Amino acid sequence: MPLIGYARVSTEDQTPLPQSQALKSAGCVEIHEEQASGGNRARPVLARVLERIGKGDTLVVVRIDRLARSLSHLLEVIERLEAKGAFFRSLTDPIDTSSPQGKFTLQVLGAAAEFERALIRERTKAGLASARSKGRIGGNPGLRARDPAALRKVRLARQDGYMERLNETAQDWVPHVRRLRPDMAWEDVLRIVNGPLPRERQWTQSRLLRAVNAYVRDGFLDETVLGRAGRRDTDDRLPAIVAGIKGANPEITLQEICNRLEKMRERTPRGRTSWQPSSVKMQLERAERLGLLD
């Protein structure tokens, strides 16, 4: 099982060399280094690693905090790896999801996180009940009075919360949107975005468009991605979709592309639901002739 190393430092003054050396000593066949804040979930290097990692691979870090600063983010990454049949291992923490002991540790962490959330909910309910019994009315006085400044503050807070939630999922959709738009229609971009995602994390077109508009507004995406998609010949649609899948992961195999197309319920040129590597190869060759592959 190939070991894929990930090393992260927060500032330019720090060096990932000690982490890389430890990962190399652990047997990692490739090591990816990134300079980014641990609180930022939209890290481009990590996004590429998670997109390209394959079945049977193991993502390795020196310590858990090099991958995630919160338990929710850690569990989210491990869920993505498990969906691909991949594993996670930390060199200095007792987590190795390829072993029964590591899986047990992960289950304990997940249970602890759920217990903590339950305690917070109960304390909140108890506090509200106590306040009501003493005649206090909950809520913001400024909002009850429809004060413009208070309303604006709440609106900005909601926008910040929305952007924070988007940042947690940006690695799922931003690279695809940046690469495929406006050359590809939104419905096909959506199918490629949702292809590797579990059902509960898949996007609707309206949600994706809202997220893209928010990122364009804040300057994280160029406004050209919102441009009108040009007309594409019907015969060019399949090569474009296959090229989009290949472009997201140049190392993906023909069989993996077959699996992705079948999951997307994309039919072959002859209308069949089952894809063969030879058919995918033919579509890739057509995509290359059409200039759709880099």
PDB file of C-alpha atoms in Angstrom:
ATOM      1  CA  MET A   1       0.000   0.000   0.000  1.00  0.00           C
ATOM      2  CA  PRO A   2       1.634   3.295  -1.107  1.00  0.00           C
ATOM      3  CA  LEU A   3       2.190   5.790   1.705  1.00  0.00           C
ATOM      4  CA  ILE A   4       1.473   9.422   0.718  1.00  0.00           C
ATOM      5  CA  GLY A   5       3.036  11.999   3.048  1.00  0.00           C
ATOM      6  CA  TYR A   6       1.601  15.448   3.829  1.00  0.00           C
ATOM      7  CA  ALA A   7       3.681  18.068   5.638  1.00  0.00           C
ATOM      8  CA  ARG A   8       2.343  21.511   6.585  1.00  0.00           C
ATOM      9  CA  VAL A   9       3.835  24.632   8.154  1.00  0.00           C
ATOM     10  CA  SER A  10       1.931  27.791   9.051  1.00  0.00           C
ATOM     11  CA  THR A  11       4.381  30.541   8.074  1.00  0.00           C
ATOM     12  CA  GLU A  12       7.217  31.154   5.631  1.00  0.00           C
ATOM     13  CA  ASP A  13       9.645  31.334   8.561  1.00  0.00           C
ATOM     14  CA  GLN A  14       9.028  27.663   9.323  1.00  0.00           C
ATOM     15  CA  THR A  15      10.443  24.749   7.361  1.00  0.00           C
ATOM     16  CA  PRO A  16       8.680  21.470   6.584  1.00  0.00           C
ATOM     17  CA  LEU A  17      12.028  19.667   6.317  1.00  0.00           C
ATOM     18  CA  PRO A  18      11.841  17.823   9.703  1.00  0.00           C
ATOM     19  CA  GLN A  19       8.347  16.594   8.860  1.00  0.00           C
ATOM     20  CA  SER A  20       9.408  15.521   5.361  1.00  0.00           C
ATOM     21  CA  GLN A  21      12.400  13.624   6.734  1.00  0.00           C
ATOM     22  CA  ALA A  22      10.193  11.791   9.249  1.00  0.00           C
ATOM     23  CA  LEU A  23       7.682  10.941   6.519  1.00  0.00           C
ATOM     24  CA  LYS A  24      10.455   9.699   4.252  1.00  0.00           C
ATOM     25  CA  SER A  25      11.833   7.524   7.052  1.00  0.00           C
ATOM     26  CA  ALA A  26       8.330   6.094   7.528  1.00  0.00           C
ATOM     27  CA  GLY A  27       8.387   4.889   3.920  1.00  0.00           C
ATOM     28  CA  CYS A  28       6.329   7.530   2.107  1.00  0.00           C
ATOM     29  CA  VAL A  29       6.746   7.141  -1.663  1.00  0.00           C
ATOM     30  CA  GLU A  30       5.777  10.782  -2.244  1.00  0.00           C
ATOM     31  CA  ILE A  31       5.598  13.786   0.061  1.00  0.00           C
ATOM     32  CA  HIS A  32       3.526  16.938  -0.441  1.00  0.00           C
ATOM     33  CA  GLU A  33       4.513  20.120   1.393  1.00  0.00           C
ATOM     34  CA  GLU A  34       2.265  23.119   2.042  1.00  0.00           C
ATOM     35  CA  GLN A  35       2.534  26.489   3.757  1.00  0.00           C
ATOM     36  CA  ALA A  36      -0.922  27.385   5.100  1.00  0.00           C
ATOM     37  CA  SER A  37      -2.802  28.018   8.318  1.00  0.00           C
ATOM     38  CA  GLY A  38      -4.168  24.913   9.988  1.00  0.00           C
ATOM     39  CA  GLY A  39      -7.500  26.680  10.449  1.00  0.00           C
ATOM     40  CA  ASN A  40      -7.873  27.115   6.684  1.00  0.00           C
ATOM     41  CA  ARG A  41      -9.645  24.067   5.268  1.00  0.00           C
ATOM     42  CA  ALA A  42      -9.368  25.278   1.653  1.00  0.00           C
ATOM     43  CA  ARG A  43      -5.718  24.314   1.176  1.00  0.00           C
ATOM     44  CA  PRO A  44      -4.879  23.691  -2.505  1.00  0.00           C
ATOM     45  CA  VAL A  45      -2.118  21.114  -1.891  1.00  0.00           C
ATOM     46  CA  LEU A  46      -4.255  19.101   0.524  1.00  0.00           C
ATOM     47  CA  ALA A  47      -7.180  19.332  -1.911  1.00  0.00           C
ATOM     48  CA  ARG A  48      -5.056  17.855  -4.716  1.00  0.00           C
ATOM     49  CA  VAL A  49      -3.781  15.072  -2.457  1.00  0.00           C
ATOM     50  CA  LEU A  50      -7.321  14.113  -1.406  1.00  0.00           C
ATOM     51  CA  GLU A  51      -8.527  14.247  -5.005  1.00  0.00           C
ATOM     52  CA  ARG A  52      -5.737  12.056  -6.383  1.00  0.00           C
ATOM     53  CA  ILE A  53      -5.306   9.541  -3.583  1.00  0.00           C
ATOM     54  CA  GLY A  54      -6.443   6.091  -4.641  1.00  0.00           C
ATOM     55  CA  LYS A  55      -7.823   2.887  -3.229  1.00  0.00           C
ATOM     56  CA  GLY A  56      -5.383   1.203  -0.851  1.00  0.00           C
ATOM     57  CA  ASP A  57      -3.235   4.337  -0.417  1.00  0.00           C
ATOM     58  CA  THR A  58      -2.507   5.736   3.044  1.00  0.00           C
ATOM     59  CA  LEU A  59      -2.266   9.447   3.828  1.00  0.00           C
ATOM     60  CA  VAL A  60       0.473   9.937   6.454  1.00  0.00           C
ATOM     61  CA  VAL A  61       1.210  12.965   8.654  1.00  0.00           C
ATOM     62  CA  VAL A  62       3.716  13.435  11.464  1.00  0.00           C
ATOM     63  CA  ARG A  63       1.049  14.735  13.857  1.00  0.00           C
ATOM     64  CA  ILE A  64      -2.699  15.170  13.620  1.00  0.00           C
ATOM     65  CA  ASP A  65      -2.463  18.964  13.908  1.00  0.00           C
ATOM     66  CA  ARG A  66      -0.481  19.044  10.638  1.00  0.00           C
ATOM     67  CA  LEU A  67      -3.648  17.848   8.898  1.00  0.00           C
ATOM     68  CA  ALA A  68      -6.497  19.337  10.945  1.00  0.00           C
ATOM     69  CA  ARG A  69      -6.945  21.722  13.838  1.00  0.00           C
ATOM     70  CA  SER A  70     -10.414  20.493  14.767  1.00  0.00           C
ATOM     71  CA  LEU A  71     -11.885  17.068  15.334  1.00  0.00           C
ATOM     72  CA  SER A  72     -14.697  17.793  12.872  1.00  0.00           C
ATOM     73  CA  HIS A  73     -12.186  18.544  10.091  1.00  0.00           C
ATOM     74  CA  LEU A  74     -10.146  15.450  10.920  1.00  0.00           C
ATOM     75  CA  LEU A  75     -13.222  13.223  10.773  1.00  0.00           C
ATOM     76  CA  GLU A  76     -14.314  14.884   7.517  1.00  0.00           C
ATOM     77  CA  VAL A  77     -10.955  14.159   5.848  1.00  0.00           C
ATOM     78  CA  ILE A  78     -10.932  10.562   7.073  1.00  0.00           C
ATOM     79  CA  GLU A  79     -14.496  10.132   5.777  1.00  0.00           C
ATOM     80  CA  ARG A  80     -13.334  11.278   2.327  1.00  0.00           C
ATOM     81  CA  LEU A  81     -10.434   8.846   2.434  1.00  0.00           C
ATOM     82  CA  GLU A  82     -12.678   5.960   3.474  1.00  0.00           C
ATOM     83  CA  ALA A  83     -15.068   6.763   0.617  1.00  0.00           C
ATOM     84  CA  LYS A  84     -12.129   6.196  -1.755  1.00  0.00           C
ATOM     85  CA  GLY A  85     -10.950   3.043  -0.002  1.00  0.00           C
ATOM     86  CA  ALA A  86      -7.881   4.874   1.355  1.00  0.00           C
ATOM     87  CA  PHE A  87      -6.498   5.060   4.906  1.00  0.00           C
ATOM     88  CA  PHE A  88      -5.042   7.603   7.328  1.00  0.00           C
ATOM     89  CA  ARG A  89      -2.073   7.336   9.671  1.00  0.00           C
ATOM     90  CA  SER A  90      -0.405   9.703  12.120  1.00  0.00           C
ATOM     91  CA  LEU A  91       3.188   8.862  13.099  1.00  0.00           C
ATOM     92  CA  THR A  92       3.005  10.278  16.642  1.00  0.00           C
ATOM     93  CA  ASP A  93      -0.671   9.654  17.451  1.00  0.00           C
ATOM     94  CA  PRO A  94      -2.430   6.281  17.917  1.00  0.00           C
ATOM     95  CA  ILE A  95      -4.436   6.581  14.713  1.00  0.00           C
ATOM     96  CA  ASP A  96      -4.020   4.204  11.791  1.00  0.00           C
ATOM     97  CA  THR A  97      -7.327   3.497  10.078  1.00  0.00           C
ATOM     98  CA  SER A  98      -5.871   0.438   8.346  1.00  0.00           C
ATOM     99  CA  SER A  99      -5.676  -1.325  11.741  1.00  0.00           C
ATOM    100  CA  PRO A 100      -8.492  -2.348  14.139  1.00  0.00           C
ATOM    101  CA  GLN A 101      -6.843  -0.410  16.984  1.00  0.00           C
ATOM    102  CA  GLY A 102      -6.673   2.763  14.903  1.00  0.00           C
ATOM    103  CA  LYS A 103     -10.307   2.449  13.870  1.00  0.00           C
ATOM    104  CA  PHE A 104     -11.288   2.014  17.506  1.00  0.00           C
ATOM    105  CA  THR A 105      -9.385   5.168  18.488  1.00  0.00           C
ATOM    106  CA  LEU A 106     -11.176   7.069  15.719  1.00  0.00           C
ATOM    107  CA  GLN A 107     -14.559   5.814  16.938  1.00  0.00           C
ATOM    108  CA  VAL A 108     -13.706   6.987  20.457  1.00  0.00           C
ATOM    109  CA  LEU A 109     -12.799  10.436  19.116  1.00  0.00           C
ATOM    110  CA  GLY A 110     -16.044  10.621  17.154  1.00  0.00           C
ATOM    111  CA  ALA A 111     -18.077   9.584  20.210  1.00  0.00           C
ATOM    112  CA  ALA A 112     -16.296  12.193  22.340  1.00  0.00           C
ATOM    113  CA  ALA A 113     -17.094  14.895  19.793  1.00  0.00           C
ATOM    114  CA  GLU A 114     -20.787  13.921  19.727  1.00  0.00           C
ATOM    115  CA  PHE A 115     -20.886  13.835  23.552  1.00  0.00           C
ATOM    116  CA  GLU A 116     -19.394  17.332  23.692  1.00  0.00           C
ATOM    117  CA  ARG A 117     -22.002  18.642  21.231  1.00  0.00           C
ATOM    118  CA  ALA A 118     -24.803  17.024  23.282  1.00  0.00           C
ATOM    119  CA  LEU A 119     -23.530  18.682  26.488  1.00  0.00           C
ATOM    120  CA  ILE A 120     -23.457  22.079  24.796  1.00  0.00           C
ATOM    121  CA  ARG A 121     -27.043  21.611  23.569  1.00  0.00           C
ATOM    122  CA  GLU A 122     -28.259  20.619  27.042  1.00  0.00           C
ATOM    123  CA  ARG A 123     -26.508  23.547  28.730  1.00  0.00           C
ATOM    124  CA  THR A 124     -27.996  25.942  26.189  1.00  0.00           C
ATOM    125  CA  LYS A 125     -31.525  24.593  26.755  1.00  0.00           C
ATOM    126  CA  ALA A 126     -31.111  24.778  30.545  1.00  0.00           C
ATOM    127  CA  GLY A 127     -29.864  28.367  30.340  1.00  0.00           C
ATOM    128  CA  LEU A 128     -32.785  29.458  28.177  1.00  0.00           C
ATOM    129  CA  ALA A 129     -35.304  27.752  30.474  1.00  0.00           C
ATOM    130  CA  SER A 130     -33.786  29.434  33.530  1.00  0.00           C
ATOM    131  CA  ALA A 131     -33.899  32.852  31.839  1.00  0.00           C
ATOM    132  CA  ARG A 132     -37.558  32.411  30.844  1.00  0.00           C
ATOM    133  CA  SER A 133     -38.503  31.405  34.405  1.00  0.00           C
ATOM    134  CA  LYS A 134     -37.040  34.713  35.631  1.00  0.00           C
ATOM    135  CA  GLY A 135     -39.018  36.718  33.083  1.00  0.00           C
ATOM    136  CA  ARG A 136     -36.124  37.484  30.763  1.00  0.00           C
ATOM    137  CA  ILE A 137     -36.830  37.454  27.038  1.00  0.00           C
ATOM    138  CA  GLY A 138     -34.123  35.989  24.886  1.00  0.00           C
ATOM    139  CA  GLY A 139     -32.803  37.536  21.722  1.00  0.00           C
ATOM    140  CA  ASN A 140     -31.096  40.722  20.664  1.00  0.00           C
ATOM    141  CA  PRO A 141     -32.868  43.935  21.845  1.00  0.00           C
ATOM    142  CA  GLY A 142     -31.643  45.713  18.730  1.00  0.00           C
ATOM    143  CA  LEU A 143     -33.259  43.096  16.499  1.00  0.00           C
ATOM    144  CA  ARG A 144     -36.549  43.318  18.389  1.00  0.00           C
ATOM    145  CA  ALA A 145     -36.472  47.082  17.847  1.00  0.00           C
ATOM    146  CA  ARG A 146     -35.499  46.592  14.152  1.00  0.00           C
ATOM    147  CA  ASP A 147     -32.421  48.758  14.670  1.00  0.00           C
ATOM    148  CA  PRO A 148     -30.606  49.109  11.272  1.00  0.00           C
ATOM    149  CA  ALA A 149     -27.144  48.774  12.832  1.00  0.00           C
ATOM    150  CA  ALA A 150     -28.127  45.583  14.662  1.00  0.00           C
ATOM    151  CA  LEU A 151     -29.742  44.143  11.527  1.00  0.00           C
ATOM    152  CA  ARG A 152     -26.614  44.900   9.499  1.00  0.00           C
ATOM    153  CA  LYS A 153     -24.401  43.265  12.130  1.00  0.00           C
ATOM    154  CA  VAL A 154     -26.497  40.080  12.061  1.00  0.00           C
ATOM    155  CA  ARG A 155     -26.500  40.034   8.249  1.00  0.00           C
ATOM    156  CA  LEU A 156     -22.694  40.320   8.150  1.00  0.00           C
ATOM    157  CA  ALA A 157     -22.352  37.602  10.795  1.00  0.00           C
ATOM    158  CA  ARG A 158     -24.538  35.291   8.732  1.00  0.00           C
ATOM    159  CA  GLN A 159     -22.455  36.008   5.650  1.00  0.00           C
ATOM    160  CA  ASP A 160     -19.274  35.238   7.592  1.00  0.00           C
ATOM    161  CA  GLY A 161     -20.781  31.980   8.848  1.00  0.00           C
ATOM    162  CA  TYR A 162     -21.818  31.028   5.334  1.00  0.00           C
ATOM    163  CA  MET A 163     -18.324  31.740   3.961  1.00  0.00           C
ATOM    164  CA  GLU A 164     -16.769  29.705   6.769  1.00  0.00           C
ATOM    165  CA  ARG A 165     -18.968  26.742   5.854  1.00  0.00           C
ATOM    166  CA  LEU A 166     -18.061  27.167   2.191  1.00  0.00           C
ATOM    167  CA  ASN A 167     -14.351  27.202   3.045  1.00  0.00           C
ATOM    168  CA  GLU A 168     -14.758  23.821   4.723  1.00  0.00           C
ATOM    169  CA  THR A 169     -15.959  22.297   1.426  1.00  0.00           C
ATOM    170  CA  ALA A 170     -14.008  24.427  -1.065  1.00  0.00           C
ATOM    171  CA  GLN A 171     -11.635  21.589  -1.889  1.00  0.00           C
ATOM    172  CA  ASP A 172     -14.626  19.629  -3.249  1.00  0.00           C
ATOM    173  CA  TRP A 173     -15.743  22.143  -5.865  1.00  0.00           C
ATOM    174  CA  VAL A 174     -13.450  25.170  -6.344  1.00  0.00           C
ATOM    175  CA  PRO A 175     -10.744  23.344  -8.409  1.00  0.00           C
ATOM    176  CA  HIS A 176     -13.409  21.927 -10.754  1.00  0.00           C
ATOM    177  CA  VAL A 177     -15.177  25.266 -11.212  1.00  0.00           C
ATOM    178  CA  ARG A 178     -11.896  27.101 -11.797  1.00  0.00           C
ATOM    179  CA  ARG A 179     -10.797  24.545 -14.393  1.00  0.00           C
ATOM    180  CA  LEU A 180     -14.053  23.797 -16.231  1.00  0.00           C
ATOM    181  CA  ARG A 181     -15.998  27.053 -16.329  1.00  0.00           C
ATOM    182  CA  PRO A 182     -17.192  28.673 -18.543  1.00  0.00           C
ATOM    183  CA  ASP A 183     -16.197  26.060 -21.149  1.00  0.00           C
ATOM    184  CA  MET A 184     -18.570  23.468 -19.675  1.00  0.00           C
ATOM    185  CA  ALA A 185     -22.261  23.807 -18.812  1.00  0.00           C
ATOM    186  CA  TRP A 186     -23.183  23.995 -15.133  1.00  0.00           C
ATOM    187  CA  GLU A 187     -25.124  20.725 -15.162  1.00  0.00           C
ATOM    188  CA  ASP A 188     -22.037  18.835 -16.373  1.00  0.00           C
ATOM    189  CA  VAL A 189     -19.739  20.641 -13.924  1.00  0.00           C
ATOM    190  CA  LEU A 190     -22.159  19.630 -11.172  1.00  0.00           C
ATOM    191  CA  ARG A 191     -21.990  15.969 -12.209  1.00  0.00           C
ATOM    192  CA  ILE A 192     -18.188  16.026 -12.101  1.00  0.00           C
ATOM    193  CA  VAL A 193     -18.154  17.779  -8.700  1.00  0.00           C
ATOM    194  CA  ASN A 194     -20.594  15.256  -7.216  1.00  0.00           C
ATOM    195  CA  GLY A 195     -18.889  12.235  -8.798  1.00  0.00           C
ATOM    196  CA  PRO A 196     -16.465  11.396  -5.945  1.00  0.00           C
ATOM    197  CA  LEU A 197     -18.646  12.725  -3.109  1.00  0.00           C
ATOM    198  CA  PRO A 198     -20.867  10.611  -0.833  1.00  0.00           C
ATOM    199  CA  ARG A 199     -24.594  11.233  -1.319  1.00  0.00           C
ATOM    200  CA  GLU A 200     -24.991  13.293   1.858  1.00  0.00           C
ATOM    201  CA  ARG A 201     -22.360  15.808   0.686  1.00  0.00           C
ATOM    202  CA  GLN A 202     -23.471  16.214  -2.909  1.00  0.00           C
ATOM    203  CA  TRP A 203     -24.442  19.626  -4.287  1.00  0.00           C
ATOM    204  CA  THR A 204     -27.530  20.867  -6.061  1.00  0.00           C
ATOM    205  CA  GLN A 205     -27.029  23.246  -8.963  1.00  0.00           C
ATOM    206  CA  SER A 206     -28.644  26.153  -7.107  1.00  0.00           C
ATOM    207  CA  ARG A 207     -26.405  25.637  -4.044  1.00  0.00           C
ATOM    208  CA  LEU A 208     -23.312  25.418  -6.231  1.00  0.00           C
ATOM    209  CA  LEU A 209     -24.223  28.608  -8.123  1.00  0.00           C
ATOM    210  CA  ARG A 210     -24.821  30.441  -4.850  1.00  0.00           C
ATOM    211  CA  ALA A 211     -21.420  29.305  -3.547  1.00  0.00           C
ATOM    212  CA  VAL A 212     -19.651  30.325  -6.760  1.00  0.00           C
ATOM    213  CA  ASN A 213     -21.324  33.754  -6.714  1.00  0.00           C
ATOM    214  CA  ALA A 214     -20.169  34.248  -3.120  1.00  0.00           C
ATOM    215  CA  TYR A 215     -16.581  33.329  -4.010  1.00  0.00           C
ATOM    216  CA  VAL A 216     -16.637  35.609  -7.052  1.00  0.00           C
ATOM    217  CA  ARG A 217     -18.010  38.461  -4.912  1.00  0.00           C
ATOM    218  CA  ASP A 218     -15.159  38.068  -2.398  1.00  0.00           C
ATOM    219  CA  GLY A 219     -12.489  37.689  -5.100  1.00  0.00           C
ATOM    220  CA  PHE A 220     -11.678  33.993  -4.546  1.00  0.00           C
ATOM    221  CA  LEU A 221     -12.819  33.111  -8.083  1.00  0.00           C
ATOM    222  CA  ASP A 222     -12.559  35.111 -11.283  1.00  0.00           C
ATOM    223  CA  GLU A 223     -15.886  36.454 -12.514  1.00  0.00           C
ATOM    224  CA  THR A 224     -15.311  34.768 -15.880  1.00  0.00           C
ATOM    225  CA  VAL A 225     -16.493  31.468 -14.319  1.00  0.00           C
ATOM    226  CA  LEU A 226     -20.002  32.951 -14.316  1.00  0.00           C
ATOM    227  CA  GLY A 227     -19.904  33.574 -18.071  1.00  0.00           C
ATOM    228  CA  ARG A 228     -22.362  31.897 -20.378  1.00  0.00           C
ATOM    229  CA  ALA A 229     -21.163  28.496 -21.573  1.00  0.00           C
ATOM    230  CA  GLY A 230     -20.686  28.327 -25.317  1.00  0.00           C
ATOM    231  CA  ARG A 231     -22.612  25.887 -27.438  1.00  0.00           C
ATOM    232  CA  ARG A 232     -20.971  22.500 -27.616  1.00  0.00           C
ATOM    233  CA  ASP A 233     -21.704  19.875 -30.234  1.00  0.00           C
ATOM    234  CA  THR A 234     -23.525  16.876 -28.803  1.00  0.00           C
ATOM    235  CA  ASP A 235     -20.678  14.634 -29.971  1.00  0.00           C
ATOM    236  CA  ASP A 236     -18.181  16.737 -27.980  1.00  0.00           C
ATOM    237  CA  ARG A 237     -19.974  16.455 -24.644  1.00  0.00           C
ATOM    238  CA  LEU A 238     -18.630  13.039 -23.579  1.00  0.00           C
ATOM    239  CA  PRO A 239     -14.985  13.861 -24.411  1.00  0.00           C
ATOM    240  CA  ALA A 240     -15.362  17.103 -22.438  1.00  0.00           C
ATOM    241  CA  ILE A 241     -16.693  15.265 -19.366  1.00  0.00           C
ATOM    242  CA  VAL A 242     -13.971  12.604 -19.536  1.00  0.00           C
ATOM    243  CA  ALA A 243     -11.353  15.337 -19.993  1.00  0.00           C
ATOM    244  CA  GLY A 244     -12.751  17.133 -16.936  1.00  0.00           C
ATOM    245  CA  ILE A 245     -12.390  13.990 -14.805  1.00  0.00           C
ATOM    246  CA  LYS A 246      -8.881  13.358 -16.118  1.00  0.00           C
ATOM    247  CA  GLY A 247      -7.861  16.983 -15.593  1.00  0.00           C
ATOM    248  CA  ALA A 248      -8.812  16.826 -11.909  1.00  0.00           C
ATOM    249  CA  ASN A 249      -6.590  13.788 -11.393  1.00  0.00           C
ATOM    250  CA  PRO A 250      -3.972  13.139 -14.123  1.00  0.00           C
ATOM    251  CA  GLU A 251      -2.991   9.872 -12.400  1.00  0.00           C
ATOM    252  CA  ILE A 252      -6.505   8.402 -12.507  1.00  0.00           C
ATOM    253  CA  THR A 253      -6.747   5.051 -14.292  1.00  0.00           C
ATOM    254  CA  LEU A 254      -9.071   4.188 -17.151  1.00  0.00           C
ATOM    255  CA  GLN A 255     -11.016   1.809 -14.895  1.00  0.00           C
ATOM    256  CA  GLU A 256     -11.423   4.511 -12.252  1.00  0.00           C
ATOM    257  CA  ILE A 257     -12.821   6.841 -14.915  1.00  0.00           C
ATOM    258  CA  CYS A 258     -15.234   4.051 -15.899  1.00  0.00           C
ATOM    259  CA  ASN A 259     -16.382   3.794 -12.289  1.00  0.00           C
ATOM    260  CA  ARG A 260     -16.808   7.575 -12.057  1.00  0.00           C
ATOM    261  CA  LEU A 261     -18.881   7.731 -15.257  1.00  0.00           C
ATOM    262  CA  GLU A 262     -21.102   4.877 -14.092  1.00  0.00           C
ATOM    263  CA  LYS A 263     -21.621   6.592 -10.738  1.00  0.00           C
ATOM    264  CA  MET A 264     -22.590   9.746 -12.643  1.00  0.00           C
ATOM    265  CA  ARG A 265     -25.021   7.577 -14.666  1.00  0.00           C
ATOM    266  CA  GLU A 266     -23.390   8.791 -17.857  1.00  0.00           C
ATOM    267  CA  ARG A 267     -24.226   6.505 -20.771  1.00  0.00           C
ATOM    268  CA  THR A 268     -21.748   5.323 -23.388  1.00  0.00           C
ATOM    269  CA  PRO A 269     -22.038   6.579 -26.996  1.00  0.00           C
ATOM    270  CA  ARG A 270     -24.097   3.448 -27.684  1.00  0.00           C
ATOM    271  CA  GLY A 271     -26.444   4.123 -24.793  1.00  0.00           C
ATOM    272  CA  ARG A 272     -25.085   1.487 -22.414  1.00  0.00           C
ATOM    273  CA  THR A 273     -24.795   2.018 -18.676  1.00  0.00           C
ATOM    274  CA  SER A 274     -21.587  -0.014 -18.278  1.00  0.00           C
ATOM    275  CA  TRP A 275     -18.277   1.536 -19.382  1.00  0.00           C
ATOM    276  CA  GLN A 276     -15.147  -0.251 -20.554  1.00  0.00           C
ATOM    277  CA  PRO A 277     -11.550   1.105 -20.375  1.00  0.00           C
ATOM    278  CA  SER A 278     -11.310   0.919 -24.184  1.00  0.00           C
ATOM    279  CA  SER A 279     -14.322   3.255 -24.511  1.00  0.00           C
ATOM    280  CA  VAL A 280     -12.799   5.713 -22.031  1.00  0.00           C
ATOM    281  CA  LYS A 281      -9.495   5.610 -23.916  1.00  0.00           C
ATOM    282  CA  MET A 282     -11.334   6.450 -27.132  1.00  0.00           C
ATOM    283  CA  GLN A 283     -13.020   9.441 -25.475  1.00  0.00           C
ATOM    284  CA  LEU A 284      -9.677  10.656 -24.097  1.00  0.00           C
ATOM    285  CA  GLU A 285      -8.148  10.451 -27.578  1.00  0.00           C
ATOM    286  CA  ARG A 286     -11.037  12.464 -28.959  1.00  0.00           C
ATOM    287  CA  ALA A 287     -10.641  14.990 -26.154  1.00  0.00           C
ATOM    288  CA  GLU A 288      -6.966  15.372 -27.017  1.00  0.00           C
ATOM    289  CA  ARG A 289      -7.767  15.959 -30.684  1.00  0.00           C
ATOM    290  CA  LEU A 290     -10.325  18.577 -29.653  1.00  0.00           C
ATOM    291  CA  GLY A 291      -7.745  20.325 -27.475  1.00  0.00           C
ATOM    292  CA  LEU A 292      -9.642  19.596 -24.241  1.00  0.00           C
ATOM    293  CA  LEU A 293      -6.675  18.052 -22.429  1.00  0.00           C
ATOM    294  CA  ASP A 294      -3.703  20.059 -21.145  1.00  0.00           C
TER     295      ASP A 294
END
